[in-house]
mmCIF file of C-alpha atoms in Angstrom:
data_model
loop_
_atom_site.group_PDB
_atom_site.id
_atom_site.type_symbol
_atom_site.label_atom_id
_atom_site.label_comp_id
_atom_site.label_asym_id
_atom_site.label_seq_id
_atom_site.Cartn_x
_atom_site.Cartn_y
_atom_site.Cartn_z
ATOM 1 C CA MET A 1 47.727 106.359 110.204
ATOM 2 C CA PRO A 2 45.798 109.548 109.286
ATOM 3 C CA LEU A 3 46.709 111.125 105.958
ATOM 4 C CA THR A 4 47.885 114.387 107.575
ATOM 5 C CA GLU A 5 50.617 112.538 109.456
ATOM 6 C CA THR A 6 52.063 111.071 106.278
ATOM 7 C CA ILE A 7 52.376 114.336 104.351
ATOM 8 C CA ALA A 8 52.837 117.020 107.015
ATOM 9 C CA PRO A 9 56.454 117.499 108.120
ATOM 10 C CA ARG A 10 57.200 117.338 111.810
ATOM 11 C CA PRO A 11 58.249 120.724 113.261
ATOM 12 C CA SER A 12 61.458 119.160 114.599
ATOM 13 C CA ALA A 13 62.399 118.140 111.049
ATOM 14 C CA LEU A 14 62.226 121.693 109.683
ATOM 15 C CA ARG A 15 65.496 123.588 109.389
ATOM 16 C CA PHE A 16 65.735 127.351 109.254
ATOM 17 C CA ASP A 17 68.670 129.535 108.258
ATOM 18 C CA ARG A 18 69.202 132.419 110.704
ATOM 19 C CA ARG A 19 71.385 134.358 108.296
ATOM 20 C CA ARG A 20 70.073 137.707 107.129
ATOM 21 C CA SER A 21 72.364 138.027 104.119
ATOM 22 C CA PRO A 22 74.159 135.686 101.724
ATOM 23 C CA ARG A 23 77.545 134.281 102.733
ATOM 24 C CA TRP A 24 80.501 133.288 100.637
ATOM 25 C CA GLY A 25 83.592 131.205 101.324
ATOM 26 C CA VAL A 26 86.911 132.979 101.754
ATOM 27 C CA PRO A 27 89.995 131.195 100.415
ATOM 28 C CA GLY A 28 93.051 130.953 102.634
ATOM 29 C CA THR A 29 93.291 131.957 106.251
ATOM 30 C CA ALA A 30 92.932 135.076 108.341
ATOM 31 C CA VAL A 31 93.937 136.259 111.793
ATOM 32 C CA ALA A 32 91.911 137.878 114.557
ATOM 33 C CA ILE A 33 93.926 140.127 116.863
ATOM 34 C CA ARG A 34 92.426 141.013 120.244
ATOM 35 C CA THR A 35 92.211 144.798 120.528
ATOM 36 C CA ALA A 36 91.300 145.175 124.209
ATOM 37 C CA GLY A 37 91.399 143.438 127.568
ATOM 38 C CA ASP A 38 93.981 141.470 129.486
ATOM 39 C CA ARG A 39 94.896 139.376 126.428
ATOM 40 C CA PHE A 40 95.392 142.440 124.206
ATOM 41 C CA GLY A 41 97.402 141.613 121.079
ATOM 42 C CA LEU A 42 96.801 137.852 121.200
ATOM 43 C CA VAL A 43 96.535 136.499 117.645
ATOM 44 C CA HIS A 44 94.067 133.752 116.666
ATOM 45 C CA ARG A 45 94.436 131.930 113.343
ATOM 46 C CA LEU A 46 91.045 131.673 111.571
ATOM 47 C CA GLU A 47 90.254 128.808 109.180
ATOM 48 C CA SER A 48 87.229 127.533 107.199
ATOM 49 C CA ILE A 49 86.027 131.090 106.806
ATOM 50 C CA ASP A 50 82.697 132.281 105.446
ATOM 51 C CA CYS A 51 81.757 135.968 105.265
ATOM 52 C CA SER A 52 78.818 138.247 104.668
ATOM 53 C CA ALA A 53 78.570 142.014 104.503
ATOM 54 C CA PHE A 54 77.817 142.077 108.240
ATOM 55 C CA GLY A 55 80.050 139.405 109.758
ATOM 56 C CA MET A 56 81.873 136.130 109.437
ATOM 57 C CA GLY A 57 82.189 132.627 110.806
ATOM 58 C CA ALA A 58 85.446 130.734 111.278
ATOM 59 C CA GLU A 59 87.131 127.933 113.176
ATOM 60 C CA VAL A 60 89.798 128.626 115.817
ATOM 61 C CA ALA A 61 91.971 126.421 118.035
ATOM 62 C CA GLU A 62 90.981 127.955 121.386
ATOM 63 C CA ALA A 63 87.812 129.525 122.736
ATOM 64 C CA VAL A 64 87.318 133.271 122.334
ATOM 65 C CA ALA A 65 84.911 134.882 124.797
ATOM 66 C CA VAL A 66 81.723 136.455 123.486
ATOM 67 C CA GLY A 67 82.152 140.244 123.535
ATOM 68 C CA THR A 68 85.863 140.142 122.653
ATOM 69 C CA ALA A 69 86.868 143.007 120.335
ATOM 70 C CA VAL A 70 89.055 141.881 117.417
ATOM 71 C CA LEU A 71 90.709 143.217 114.287
ATOM 72 C CA VAL A 72 90.438 140.660 111.471
ATOM 73 C CA GLY A 73 93.106 140.630 108.772
ATOM 74 C CA PHE A 74 92.644 138.415 105.721
ATOM 75 C CA GLU A 75 95.367 136.583 103.781
ATOM 76 C CA SER A 76 93.880 137.989 100.581
ATOM 77 C CA ALA A 77 94.937 141.641 100.311
ATOM 78 C CA ARG A 78 91.766 142.528 98.398
ATOM 79 C CA LEU A 79 89.666 141.796 101.508
ATOM 80 C CA GLY A 80 91.636 144.188 103.708
ATOM 81 C CA HIS A 81 90.801 144.179 107.402
ATOM 82 C CA ARG A 82 87.675 144.626 109.515
ATOM 83 C CA GLN A 83 86.974 145.375 113.162
ATOM 84 C CA GLY A 84 84.394 143.293 114.934
ATOM 85 C CA ILE A 85 83.034 141.713 118.085
ATOM 86 C CA VAL A 86 82.853 137.981 118.791
ATOM 87 C CA CYS A 87 79.143 137.219 119.180
ATOM 88 C CA ARG A 88 79.207 133.413 119.376
ATOM 89 C CA CYS A 89 81.719 130.691 120.288
ATOM 90 C CA ALA A 90 80.802 126.994 120.280
ATOM 91 C CA PRO A 91 82.881 123.803 120.414
ATOM 92 C CA CYS A 92 83.304 121.943 117.124
ATOM 93 C CA ASP A 93 85.603 119.215 115.776
ATOM 94 C CA GLY A 94 88.862 119.740 117.661
ATOM 95 C CA GLY A 95 88.394 123.475 118.182
ATOM 96 C CA TYR A 96 85.745 126.176 118.253
ATOM 97 C CA ARG A 97 83.442 127.803 115.722
ATOM 98 C CA ILE A 98 83.153 131.550 116.271
ATOM 99 C CA ALA A 99 80.963 134.237 114.771
ATOM 100 C CA ILE A 100 82.221 137.799 114.464
ATOM 101 C CA ARG A 101 79.855 140.723 113.857
ATOM 102 C CA PHE A 102 81.602 143.459 111.904
ATOM 103 C CA GLU A 103 81.400 147.008 113.201
ATOM 104 C CA HIS A 104 80.010 149.374 110.620
ATOM 105 C CA ARG A 105 82.515 151.735 109.111
ATOM 106 C CA SER A 106 81.517 155.341 109.555
ATOM 107 C CA ALA A 107 81.937 157.919 106.822
ATOM 108 C CA ALA A 108 84.694 160.436 107.425
#
């Protein structure tokens, strides 16, 4: 076996993090309330939450379509609420993992 094969990692073995900013875990739960469409007002319970300044990831019981507008309210009052758009939804252990991109707050 040539030496380069023993020390060079295979491209398929490399893992890259797509995140642009650090994330942190959020204790407790949150809810995502649909703010538009035919299922307006439907509430989704969010669990296993991680956040960044620009968005969040969480697990939900049922699929939420990409492009769905939501208002996220956190159990912790200090986190307040954020508006966002679901930008990814993929099956995971017994439910779905979603990603929500927060809408930027504009200055008044």
